Short mmCIF file of C-alpha atoms in Angstrom, two decimals:
data_model
loop_
_atom_site.label_atom_id
_atom_site.label_comp_id
_atom_site.label_asym_id
_atom_site.label_seq_id
_atom_site.Cartn_x
_atom_site.Cartn_y
_atom_site.Cartn_z
CA SER H 1 54.34 -31.72 71.13
CA LYS H 2 53.75 -29.21 73.65
CA GLU H 3 57.04 -30.39 74.77
CA ASN H 4 59.83 -27.94 76.32
CA GLY H 5 62.77 -27.37 74.83
CA GLY H 6 62.34 -26.00 71.30
CA PHE H 7 65.00 -23.42 71.39
CA ALA H 8 67.75 -26.74 72.08
CA GLU H 9 69.62 -28.25 69.72
CA TYR H 10 67.71 -31.69 70.16
CA VAL H 11 65.06 -32.61 71.81
CA GLU H 12 62.48 -35.38 72.46
CA VAL H 13 59.07 -35.53 70.95
CA PRO H 14 56.62 -37.96 70.09
CA GLN H 15 56.44 -39.85 66.46
CA ASP H 16 53.15 -38.31 65.70
CA SER H 17 54.06 -34.89 66.84
CA CYS H 18 56.49 -35.12 63.26
CA ILE H 19 55.24 -33.75 60.06
CA PRO H 20 58.30 -34.65 57.57
CA MET H 21 58.98 -31.79 56.14
CA PRO H 22 59.67 -32.03 51.22
CA ASP H 23 62.74 -31.92 50.89
CA SER H 24 61.95 -28.52 48.83
CA MET H 25 60.38 -26.76 51.44
CA SER H 26 63.02 -24.53 52.91
CA PHE H 27 63.24 -24.27 57.16
CA ASP H 28 62.15 -20.24 57.00
CA GLU H 29 58.91 -22.24 55.03
CA GLY H 30 58.94 -24.87 58.04
CA ALA H 31 58.74 -23.16 60.67
CA LEU H 32 55.46 -21.54 59.02
CA VAL H 33 53.63 -24.16 58.53
CA GLU H 34 52.72 -24.25 62.23
CA VAL H 35 51.01 -20.13 61.54
CA LEU H 36 49.10 -21.51 58.41
CA ALA H 37 48.13 -24.49 59.79
CA CYS H 38 45.97 -22.82 63.27
CA GLY H 39 44.42 -20.13 59.65
CA ILE H 40 43.07 -23.16 57.82
CA HIS H 41 42.50 -24.42 61.39
CA ALA H 42 40.11 -21.55 61.63
CA VAL H 43 38.37 -21.13 58.11
CA ALA H 44 38.61 -24.05 56.53
CA GLU H 45 37.86 -26.14 60.05
CA GLN H 46 36.00 -24.39 62.84
CA ALA H 47 34.24 -21.44 60.48
CA PRO H 48 34.17 -22.98 57.51
CA VAL H 49 34.36 -20.26 55.09
CA THR H 50 32.76 -20.98 52.14
CA LEU H 51 32.86 -20.30 47.87
CA ASP H 52 31.84 -16.49 47.14
CA SER H 53 30.95 -15.98 50.35
CA THR H 54 32.95 -12.70 52.47
CA THR H 55 35.05 -12.79 55.06
CA VAL H 56 36.23 -9.78 57.17
CA VAL H 57 39.59 -10.56 59.74
CA ILE H 58 40.57 -8.24 62.27
CA GLY H 59 43.73 -8.59 63.55
CA PRO H 60 46.83 -8.56 60.55
CA GLY H 61 49.15 -10.06 62.57
CA PRO H 62 51.40 -13.36 60.59
CA ILE H 63 47.85 -15.94 62.36
CA GLY H 64 45.36 -13.18 60.57
CA VAL H 65 47.29 -12.39 57.60
CA LEU H 66 47.89 -16.20 56.82
CA ALA H 67 44.32 -16.97 57.67
CA SER H 68 43.04 -14.39 55.60
CA LEU H 69 44.79 -15.80 52.71
CA ALA H 70 43.83 -19.41 53.72
CA ALA H 71 40.35 -18.34 53.58
CA GLN H 72 41.11 -17.17 50.16
CA GLN H 73 42.16 -20.48 48.65
CA CYS H 74 39.00 -20.95 49.66
CA GLY H 75 36.89 -18.86 47.32
CA SER H 76 35.89 -16.10 49.52
CA LYS H 77 36.24 -12.34 49.23
CA VAL H 78 38.52 -11.33 52.07
CA ILE H 79 38.87 -8.07 53.95
CA LEU H 80 41.51 -7.52 55.99
CA ALA H 81 41.14 -5.10 59.26
CA GLY H 82 44.37 -3.34 61.01
CA LEU H 83 45.13 -0.53 63.23
CA THR H 84 47.40 2.53 62.08
CA GLN H 85 50.05 1.04 63.90
CA ASP H 86 49.40 -2.73 61.62
CA MET H 87 50.28 -0.50 57.97
CA ASP H 88 53.56 -2.18 58.10
CA ARG H 89 52.11 -5.27 57.84
CA MET H 90 49.09 -4.80 55.72
CA LYS H 91 51.19 -3.41 53.06
CA VAL H 92 52.95 -6.98 53.51
CA ALA H 93 49.49 -8.85 53.28
CA LYS H 94 48.83 -6.70 50.48
CA GLU H 95 51.43 -7.33 48.55
CA LEU H 96 51.11 -11.44 48.99
CA GLY H 97 47.75 -10.57 47.28
CA VAL H 98 44.87 -10.36 50.40
CA GLU H 99 42.46 -8.86 48.49
CA ARG H 100 41.27 -5.53 50.61
CA ILE H 101 43.08 -3.98 53.55
CA VAL H 102 41.07 -1.60 55.47
CA ASN H 103 42.39 0.45 57.87
CA LEU H 104 40.06 0.85 61.09
CA GLN H 105 41.54 4.69 62.56
CA GLU H 106 40.90 6.02 59.12
CA GLU H 107 38.63 4.22 57.29
CA ASP H 108 34.97 3.39 57.90
CA LEU H 109 35.09 -0.65 58.34
CA LYS H 110 31.66 -1.66 58.70
CA GLN H 111 30.63 1.07 55.60
CA ILE H 112 32.83 -0.46 53.76
CA VAL H 113 31.39 -4.76 54.33
CA LEU H 114 28.26 -3.23 53.49
CA ASP H 115 28.92 -1.64 50.61
CA SER H 116 30.50 -5.29 49.39
CA THR H 117 27.66 -7.15 50.46
CA ASP H 118 24.57 -5.08 49.16
CA GLY H 119 24.07 -4.38 52.74
CA TYR H 120 23.83 -7.68 54.24
CA GLY H 121 27.11 -8.11 56.46
CA ALA H 122 29.92 -10.33 56.62
CA ASP H 123 28.88 -14.30 55.75
CA PHE H 124 32.32 -15.00 58.15
CA VAL H 125 34.41 -13.25 60.70
CA VAL H 126 37.78 -13.85 62.56
CA GLU H 127 38.53 -11.72 64.78
CA ALA H 128 42.50 -12.84 65.14
CA SER H 129 43.79 -9.64 67.47
CA GLY H 130 42.08 -11.22 71.01
CA SER H 131 41.42 -7.74 71.66
CA TYR H 132 37.76 -6.83 73.02
CA PRO H 133 36.44 -3.60 70.93
CA GLY H 134 37.45 -6.47 67.76
CA VAL H 135 35.55 -8.91 69.40
CA LYS H 136 32.66 -6.11 69.61
CA THR H 137 33.03 -5.49 65.85
CA ALA H 138 33.64 -9.06 64.28
CA LEU H 139 29.70 -9.05 66.41
CA ASP H 140 28.48 -6.22 64.62
CA LEU H 141 29.91 -7.33 61.48
CA ALA H 142 28.21 -10.63 60.03
CA ALA H 143 24.87 -10.58 58.12
CA LYS H 144 22.47 -12.45 60.04
CA LYS H 145 22.86 -15.80 60.49
CA GLY H 146 26.65 -15.15 60.29
CA THR H 147 29.50 -16.88 61.68
CA VAL H 148 32.22 -15.44 64.36
CA CYS H 149 35.33 -17.31 64.68
CA GLN H 150 37.38 -16.44 67.59
CA MET H 151 40.95 -17.03 67.37
CA GLY H 152 42.77 -14.07 69.12
CA VAL H 153 43.47 -14.92 72.69
CA ASN H 154 41.96 -12.50 75.00
CA HIS H 155 43.45 -11.50 78.47
CA GLY H 156 41.31 -10.85 81.92
CA GLU H 157 37.19 -9.44 81.61
CA GLY H 158 35.26 -7.96 79.26
CA GLN H 159 31.99 -6.80 78.52
CA LEU H 160 29.90 -7.98 75.52
CA ASP H 161 26.32 -7.38 74.31
CA TRP H 162 25.25 -11.07 73.53
CA SER H 163 21.57 -9.84 72.56
CA VAL H 164 23.06 -9.44 69.08
CA ILE H 165 23.91 -12.93 69.21
CA LEU H 166 20.23 -13.90 69.43
CA HIS H 167 18.95 -11.31 67.39
CA LYS H 168 21.48 -12.11 64.06
CA GLU H 169 21.27 -15.55 65.33
CA LEU H 170 24.46 -15.38 64.90
CA GLN H 171 26.67 -18.80 65.13
CA VAL H 172 30.32 -18.07 67.51
CA ILE H 173 32.47 -20.69 68.04
CA GLY H 174 36.49 -21.04 68.93
CA SER H 175 39.10 -21.98 67.19
CA LEU H 176 42.83 -22.96 68.93
CA SER H 177 45.70 -23.41 67.83
CA GLN H 178 45.35 -26.76 65.34
CA LYS H 179 45.11 -29.63 64.17
CA PRO H 180 46.68 -32.36 62.56
CA THR H 181 44.92 -32.50 59.58
CA ALA H 182 46.01 -28.32 58.71
CA TRP H 183 49.00 -29.42 59.18
CA ILE H 184 49.18 -31.41 56.42
CA LYS H 185 46.80 -28.93 54.10
CA ALA H 186 49.19 -25.75 55.67
CA LYS H 187 52.86 -28.15 54.15
CA ASN H 188 50.90 -29.06 51.17
CA GLN H 189 49.95 -25.33 50.48
CA ILE H 190 52.92 -23.76 51.11
CA ASN H 191 55.19 -26.54 49.00
CA GLU H 192 52.77 -26.01 45.96
CA GLY H 193 53.31 -22.40 46.10
CA LYS H 194 49.76 -21.64 46.72
CA ILE H 195 50.77 -19.73 49.70
CA ASP H 196 54.30 -17.94 50.19
CA VAL H 197 55.22 -17.56 54.35
CA LYS H 198 59.17 -16.72 53.25
CA PRO H 199 57.72 -12.57 53.33
CA LEU H 200 56.35 -12.99 56.71
CA VAL H 201 59.85 -14.25 58.01
CA SER H 202 61.24 -10.46 59.52
CA ASP H 203 64.35 -11.39 61.23
CA VAL H 204 66.32 -14.73 61.23
CA MET H 205 68.82 -14.38 64.44
CA ALA H 206 71.54 -16.48 66.78
CA LEU H 207 70.01 -17.72 69.74
CA GLU H 208 72.16 -16.38 71.70
CA ASP H 209 70.59 -12.86 70.62
CA TYR H 210 67.57 -14.79 72.29
CA GLU H 211 66.53 -10.94 73.87
CA LYS H 212 67.31 -8.55 70.88
CA ALA H 213 64.81 -11.60 69.28
CA PHE H 214 61.86 -11.32 71.78
CA GLU H 215 62.01 -7.73 71.72
CA LYS H 216 62.01 -7.80 67.86
CA ALA H 217 58.82 -10.32 67.70
CA ALA H 218 57.00 -8.46 70.12
CA ASN H 219 57.12 -4.73 67.62
CA VAL H 220 54.30 -4.97 66.00
CA THR H 221 55.95 -4.16 62.79
CA GLY H 222 57.65 -7.19 62.15
CA PHE H 223 56.24 -10.72 61.59
CA LYS H 224 58.02 -13.78 62.75
CA VAL H 225 61.62 -14.12 64.68
CA LEU H 226 63.33 -17.89 63.64
CA PHE H 227 66.06 -18.73 65.58
CA ASP H 228 69.01 -20.75 63.20
CA LEU H 229 71.17 -22.45 65.95
CA GLU H 230 73.30 -22.01 62.86
CA LYS H 231 74.68 -19.00 63.54
#
């Protein structure tokens, strides 16, 4: 709804911004619907990835992991890439069913992608790290006439070789947040057990511990920190 007050006991929002949560869904799962919706909007609505394609996701944060799982739900083969500092998150992603994880600092991601695609490159690359090195890597990994979907938010200015887009005839699209259609899909996939989001809840804390909660949220070893207003 883009209204302030999300941590308050009560908050007034427009009715059309509300989506009923099934009785069978826990509040922890409900809190992750928005995150999965971001991933679904990127891979199923913006890209959109196709059956039997190869998708590389750069950045194993909560959105990157759930975008990977959403791409697999679309029938794509997925490679999730991150750094050494991301390995705790990568292990959770693997346990949740992400087919292939790659440590960018220890493995040759481009060679892995080429070997997996008979030398063509990735059909789709989702950039979820928000870093300029990530964007450069995404453009490099994409196959000719491939699609690069930018999800990560870049801060500041950076330089990119735009000739790569020209010579490879790439489609480069942005994916910001989510749309109502993605919310419904996310809610259904969680409720039907197609995607398990519970392991992405690292901590559930009392609102009075908000400083500690934000500190934990900034730590890349964890995922999502939730507030329980009844604590």
